[in-house]
mmCIF file of C-alpha atoms in Angstrom:
data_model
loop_
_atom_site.group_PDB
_atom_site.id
_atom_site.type_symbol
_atom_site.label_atom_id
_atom_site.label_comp_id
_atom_site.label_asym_id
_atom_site.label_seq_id
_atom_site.Cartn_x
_atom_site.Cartn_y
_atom_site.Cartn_z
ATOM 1 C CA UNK A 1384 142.899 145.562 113.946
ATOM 2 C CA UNK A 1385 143.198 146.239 117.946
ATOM 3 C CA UNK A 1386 140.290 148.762 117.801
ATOM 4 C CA UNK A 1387 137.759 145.784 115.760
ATOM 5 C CA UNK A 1388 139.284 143.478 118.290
ATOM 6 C CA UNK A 1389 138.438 145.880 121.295
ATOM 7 C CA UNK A 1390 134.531 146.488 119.685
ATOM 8 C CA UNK A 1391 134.116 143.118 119.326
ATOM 9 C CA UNK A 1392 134.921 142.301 123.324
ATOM 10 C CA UNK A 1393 132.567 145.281 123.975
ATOM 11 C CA UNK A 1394 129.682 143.793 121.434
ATOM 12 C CA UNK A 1395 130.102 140.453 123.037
ATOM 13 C CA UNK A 1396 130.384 141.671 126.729
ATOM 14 C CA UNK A 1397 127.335 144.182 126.475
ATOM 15 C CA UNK A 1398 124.977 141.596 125.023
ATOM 16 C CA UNK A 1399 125.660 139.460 128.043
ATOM 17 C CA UNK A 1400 125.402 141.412 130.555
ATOM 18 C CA UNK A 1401 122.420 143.523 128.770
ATOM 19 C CA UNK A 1402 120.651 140.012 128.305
ATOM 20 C CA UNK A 1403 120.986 139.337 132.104
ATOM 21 C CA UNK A 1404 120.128 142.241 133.924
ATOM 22 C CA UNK A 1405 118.154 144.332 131.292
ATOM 23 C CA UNK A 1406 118.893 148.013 130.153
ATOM 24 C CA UNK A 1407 117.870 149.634 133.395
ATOM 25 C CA UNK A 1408 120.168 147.138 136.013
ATOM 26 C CA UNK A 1409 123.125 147.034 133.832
ATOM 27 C CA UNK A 1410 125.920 149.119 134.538
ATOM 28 C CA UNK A 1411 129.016 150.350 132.541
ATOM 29 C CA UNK A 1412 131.182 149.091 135.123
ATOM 30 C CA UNK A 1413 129.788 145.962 134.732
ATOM 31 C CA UNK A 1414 130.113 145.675 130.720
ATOM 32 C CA UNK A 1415 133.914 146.544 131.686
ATOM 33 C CA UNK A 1416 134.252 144.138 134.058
ATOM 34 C CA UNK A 1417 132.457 141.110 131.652
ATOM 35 C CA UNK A 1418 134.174 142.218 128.439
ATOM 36 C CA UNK A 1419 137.967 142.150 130.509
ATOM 37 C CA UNK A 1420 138.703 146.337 129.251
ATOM 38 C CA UNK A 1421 138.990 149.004 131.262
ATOM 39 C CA UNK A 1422 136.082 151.500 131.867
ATOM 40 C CA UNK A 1423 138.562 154.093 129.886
ATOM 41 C CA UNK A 1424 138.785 152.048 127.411
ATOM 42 C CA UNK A 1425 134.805 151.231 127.213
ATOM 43 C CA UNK A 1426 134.205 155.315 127.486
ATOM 44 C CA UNK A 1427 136.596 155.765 125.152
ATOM 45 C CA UNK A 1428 134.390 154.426 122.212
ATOM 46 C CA UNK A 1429 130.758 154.546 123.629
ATOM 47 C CA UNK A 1430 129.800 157.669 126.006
ATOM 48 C CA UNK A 1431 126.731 156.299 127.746
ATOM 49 C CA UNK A 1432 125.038 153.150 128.029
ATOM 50 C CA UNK A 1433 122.101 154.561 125.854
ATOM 51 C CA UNK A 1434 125.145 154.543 122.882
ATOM 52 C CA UNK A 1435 126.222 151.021 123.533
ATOM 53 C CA UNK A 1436 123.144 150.064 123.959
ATOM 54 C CA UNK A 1437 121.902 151.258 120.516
ATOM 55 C CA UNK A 1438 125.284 149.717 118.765
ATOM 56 C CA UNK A 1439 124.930 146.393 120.284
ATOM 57 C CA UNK A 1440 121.007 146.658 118.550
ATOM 58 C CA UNK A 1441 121.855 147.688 115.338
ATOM 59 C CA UNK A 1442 125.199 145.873 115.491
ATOM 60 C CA UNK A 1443 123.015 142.447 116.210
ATOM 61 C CA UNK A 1444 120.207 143.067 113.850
ATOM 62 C CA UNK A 1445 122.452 143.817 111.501
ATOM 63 C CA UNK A 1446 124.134 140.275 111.169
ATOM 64 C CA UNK A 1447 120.471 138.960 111.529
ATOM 65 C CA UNK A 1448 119.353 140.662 108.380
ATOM 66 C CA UNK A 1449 122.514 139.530 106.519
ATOM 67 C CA UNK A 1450 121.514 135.983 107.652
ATOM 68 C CA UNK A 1451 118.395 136.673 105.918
ATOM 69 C CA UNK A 1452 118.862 138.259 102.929
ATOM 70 C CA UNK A 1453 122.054 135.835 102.090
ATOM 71 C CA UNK A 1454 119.547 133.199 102.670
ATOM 72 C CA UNK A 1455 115.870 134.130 100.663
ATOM 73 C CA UNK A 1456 118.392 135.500 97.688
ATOM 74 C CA UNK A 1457 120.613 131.853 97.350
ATOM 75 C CA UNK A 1458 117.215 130.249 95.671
ATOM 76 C CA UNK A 1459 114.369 131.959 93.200
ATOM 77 C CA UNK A 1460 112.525 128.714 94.101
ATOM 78 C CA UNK A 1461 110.037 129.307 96.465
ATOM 79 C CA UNK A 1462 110.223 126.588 98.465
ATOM 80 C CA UNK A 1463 114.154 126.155 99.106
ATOM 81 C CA UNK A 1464 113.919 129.794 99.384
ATOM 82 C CA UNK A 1465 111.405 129.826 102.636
ATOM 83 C CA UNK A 1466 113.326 126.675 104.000
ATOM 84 C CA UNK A 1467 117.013 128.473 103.999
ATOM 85 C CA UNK A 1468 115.102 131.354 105.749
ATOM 86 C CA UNK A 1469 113.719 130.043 108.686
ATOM 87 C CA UNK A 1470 116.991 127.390 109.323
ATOM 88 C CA UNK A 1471 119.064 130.528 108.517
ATOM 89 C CA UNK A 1472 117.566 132.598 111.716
ATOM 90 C CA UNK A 1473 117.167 129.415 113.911
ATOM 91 C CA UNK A 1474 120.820 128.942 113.268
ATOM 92 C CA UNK A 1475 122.121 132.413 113.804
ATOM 93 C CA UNK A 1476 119.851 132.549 117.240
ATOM 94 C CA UNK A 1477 121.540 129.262 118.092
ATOM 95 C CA UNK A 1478 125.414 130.879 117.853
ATOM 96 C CA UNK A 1479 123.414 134.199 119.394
ATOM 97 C CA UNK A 1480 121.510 133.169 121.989
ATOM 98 C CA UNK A 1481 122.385 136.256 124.772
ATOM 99 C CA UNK A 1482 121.208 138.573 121.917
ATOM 100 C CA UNK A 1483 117.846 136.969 121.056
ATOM 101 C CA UNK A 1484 116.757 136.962 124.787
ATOM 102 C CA UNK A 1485 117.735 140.692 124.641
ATOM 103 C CA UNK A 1486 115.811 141.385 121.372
ATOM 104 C CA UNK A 1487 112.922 139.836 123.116
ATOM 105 C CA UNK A 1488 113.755 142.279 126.345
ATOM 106 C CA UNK A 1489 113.714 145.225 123.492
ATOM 107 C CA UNK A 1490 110.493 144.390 121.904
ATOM 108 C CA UNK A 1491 108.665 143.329 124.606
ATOM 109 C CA UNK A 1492 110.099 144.613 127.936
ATOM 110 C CA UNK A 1493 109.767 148.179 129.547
ATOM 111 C CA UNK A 1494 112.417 147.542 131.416
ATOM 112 C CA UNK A 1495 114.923 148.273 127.926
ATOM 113 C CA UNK A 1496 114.177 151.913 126.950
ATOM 114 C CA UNK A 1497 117.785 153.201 124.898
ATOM 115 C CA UNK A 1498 117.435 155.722 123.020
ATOM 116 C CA UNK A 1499 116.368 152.876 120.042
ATOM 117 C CA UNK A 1500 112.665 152.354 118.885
ATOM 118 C CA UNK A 1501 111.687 149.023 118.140
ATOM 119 C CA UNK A 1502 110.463 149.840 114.773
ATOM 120 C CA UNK A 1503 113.832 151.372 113.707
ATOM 121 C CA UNK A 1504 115.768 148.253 114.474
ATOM 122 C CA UNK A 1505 113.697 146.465 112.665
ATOM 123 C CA UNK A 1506 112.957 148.668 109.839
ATOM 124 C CA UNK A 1507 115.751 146.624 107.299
ATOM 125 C CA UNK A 1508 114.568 143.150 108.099
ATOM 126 C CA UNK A 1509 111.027 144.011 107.460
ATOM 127 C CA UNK A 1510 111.479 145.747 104.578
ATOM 128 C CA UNK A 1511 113.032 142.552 102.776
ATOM 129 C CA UNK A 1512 110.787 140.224 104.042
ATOM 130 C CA UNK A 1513 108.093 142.875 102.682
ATOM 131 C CA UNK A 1514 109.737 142.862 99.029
ATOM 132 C CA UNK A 1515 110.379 138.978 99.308
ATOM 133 C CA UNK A 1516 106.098 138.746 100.015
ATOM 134 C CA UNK A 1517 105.169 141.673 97.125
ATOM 135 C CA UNK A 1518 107.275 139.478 94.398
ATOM 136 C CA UNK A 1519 105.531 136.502 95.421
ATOM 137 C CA UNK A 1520 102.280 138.218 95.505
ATOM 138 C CA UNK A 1521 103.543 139.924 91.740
ATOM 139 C CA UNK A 1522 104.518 135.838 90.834
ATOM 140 C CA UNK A 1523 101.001 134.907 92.116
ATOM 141 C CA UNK A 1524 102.995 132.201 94.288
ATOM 142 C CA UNK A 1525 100.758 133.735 97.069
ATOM 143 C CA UNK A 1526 97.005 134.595 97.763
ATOM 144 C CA UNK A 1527 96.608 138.199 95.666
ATOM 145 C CA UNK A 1528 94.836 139.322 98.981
ATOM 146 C CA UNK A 1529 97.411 138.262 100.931
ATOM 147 C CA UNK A 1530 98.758 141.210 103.353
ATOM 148 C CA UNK A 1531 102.709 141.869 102.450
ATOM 149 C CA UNK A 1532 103.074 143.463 106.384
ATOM 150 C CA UNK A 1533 101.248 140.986 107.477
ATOM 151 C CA UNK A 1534 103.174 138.100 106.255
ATOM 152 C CA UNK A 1535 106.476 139.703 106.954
ATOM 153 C CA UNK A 1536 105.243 139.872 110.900
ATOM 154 C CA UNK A 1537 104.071 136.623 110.992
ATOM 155 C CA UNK A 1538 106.968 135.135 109.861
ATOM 156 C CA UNK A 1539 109.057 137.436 112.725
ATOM 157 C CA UNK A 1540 107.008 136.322 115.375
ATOM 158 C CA UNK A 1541 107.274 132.351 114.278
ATOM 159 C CA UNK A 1542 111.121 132.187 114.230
ATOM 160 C CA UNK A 1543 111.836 134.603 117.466
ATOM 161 C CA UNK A 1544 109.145 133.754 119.977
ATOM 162 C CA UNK A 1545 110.284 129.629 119.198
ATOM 163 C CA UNK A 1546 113.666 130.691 119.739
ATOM 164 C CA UNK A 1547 113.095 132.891 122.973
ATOM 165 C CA UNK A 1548 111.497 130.231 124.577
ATOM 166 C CA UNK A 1549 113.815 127.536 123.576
ATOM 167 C CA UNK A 1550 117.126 129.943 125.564
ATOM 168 C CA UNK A 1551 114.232 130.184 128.473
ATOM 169 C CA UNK A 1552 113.954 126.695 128.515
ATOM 170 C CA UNK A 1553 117.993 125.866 127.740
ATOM 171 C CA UNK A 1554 116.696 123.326 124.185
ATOM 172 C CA UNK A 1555 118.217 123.663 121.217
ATOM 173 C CA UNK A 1556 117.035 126.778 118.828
ATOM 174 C CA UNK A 1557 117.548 124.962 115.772
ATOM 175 C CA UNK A 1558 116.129 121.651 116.081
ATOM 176 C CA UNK A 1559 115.388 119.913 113.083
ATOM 177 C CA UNK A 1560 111.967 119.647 114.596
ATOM 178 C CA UNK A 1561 111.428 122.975 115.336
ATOM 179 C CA UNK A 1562 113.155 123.930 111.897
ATOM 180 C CA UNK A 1563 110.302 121.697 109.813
ATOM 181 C CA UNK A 1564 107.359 122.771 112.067
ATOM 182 C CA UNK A 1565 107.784 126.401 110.982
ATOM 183 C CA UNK A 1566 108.275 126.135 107.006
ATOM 184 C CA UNK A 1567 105.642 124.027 106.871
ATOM 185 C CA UNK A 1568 103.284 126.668 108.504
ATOM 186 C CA UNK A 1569 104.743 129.238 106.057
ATOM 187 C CA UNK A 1570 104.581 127.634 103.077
ATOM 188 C CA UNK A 1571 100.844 126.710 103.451
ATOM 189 C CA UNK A 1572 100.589 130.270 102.131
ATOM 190 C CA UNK A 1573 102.373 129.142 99.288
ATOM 191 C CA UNK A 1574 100.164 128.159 95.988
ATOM 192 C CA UNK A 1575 100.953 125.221 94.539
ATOM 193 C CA UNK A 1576 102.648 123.458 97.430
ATOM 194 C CA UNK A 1577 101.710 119.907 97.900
ATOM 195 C CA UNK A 1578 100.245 118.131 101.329
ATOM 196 C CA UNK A 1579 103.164 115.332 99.552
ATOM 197 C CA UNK A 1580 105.730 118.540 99.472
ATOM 198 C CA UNK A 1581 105.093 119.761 103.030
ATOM 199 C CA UNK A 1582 105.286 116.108 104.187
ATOM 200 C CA UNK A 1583 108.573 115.335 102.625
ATOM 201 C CA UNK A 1584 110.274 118.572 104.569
ATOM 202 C CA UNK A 1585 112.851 117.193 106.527
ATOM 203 C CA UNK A 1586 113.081 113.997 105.695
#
């Protein structure tokens, strides 16, 4: 129980400071210092920033893609389905905000090197959002020409780049607002989706 308790100060104090100064300004000292353990203790389970760099990554993407998948397998219908997505990541950016300003630093920023690639990180939550496109494609829900990888970036790029620049801008991730603007925009790729549908969202 102590050592869980100890990771999770060490989770919560590395995305903070990692968020704030970047990979190449942040210092083990100063993860020790933010998370309240001594650098012993910090060394004791992660051997070089690179390593707690890479767990706080995985560690984070990890609940993300839990978020997800709880969320697109609740509902076969395609609507609710797309809707519990997108409020599911707005919602677990909004109790996460220090760690989606530093997935934006990964993805984005040279600064945040680790010894992590960007397209191993991501590798689980694309792959579901890839099967979640091919069995709509297979239930002809979508356009049969429709590109699975495609999709599955498009609908990464709509829920983090909103929710980057709402931290940047100190708003709220998940407002309802924000929430309705982006299933609507996803499920125009859905057949059978009414201009009446979409227009009820939210309300």
């Amino acid at each position: 129980m102590m050592a869980k308790r100890t990771k999770d100060l060490i989770y919560q104090g590395a995305v903070e400071v990692f968020s704030k100064r970047g990979f190449g300004d942040t210092t083990m000292d100063a993860i020790a210092e933010q998370c309240g353990v001594a650098k012993g203790t910090l060394y004791y389970n992660f051997k070089t920033k690179e390593e707690l760099f890479t767990y706080v990554m995985r560690r984070g993407l990890s609940q993300l893609t839990d978020r997800l998948r709880q969320a697109l397998l609740s509902t076969e219908d395609p609507v609710h389905k797309w809707v519990r997505a997108v409020e599911s990541q707005f919602r677990f950016f909004e109790e996460n905000r220090a760690f989606c300003h530093l997935l934006v630093q990964k993805i984005w920023s040279a600064d945040v090197q680790g010894q992590l690639s960007v397209q191993e990180v991501l590798s689980e939550y694309f792959q579901l959002l890839d099967d979640q496109w091919a069995a709509a494609k297979a239930r002809h829900w979508i356009d049969d020409r429709a590109d699975v990888q495609t999709l599955s970036g498009a609908f990464f790029g709509m829920v983090v780049i909103p929710a980057a620049r709402a931290v940047l801008h100190g708003g709220a991730i998940d407002a309802p607002e924000r929430v309705r603007t982006i299933v609507k925009m996803i499920l125009r790729q859905m057949k059978g989706v009414s201009d009446d549908e979409l227009a009820s969202l939210g309300d």
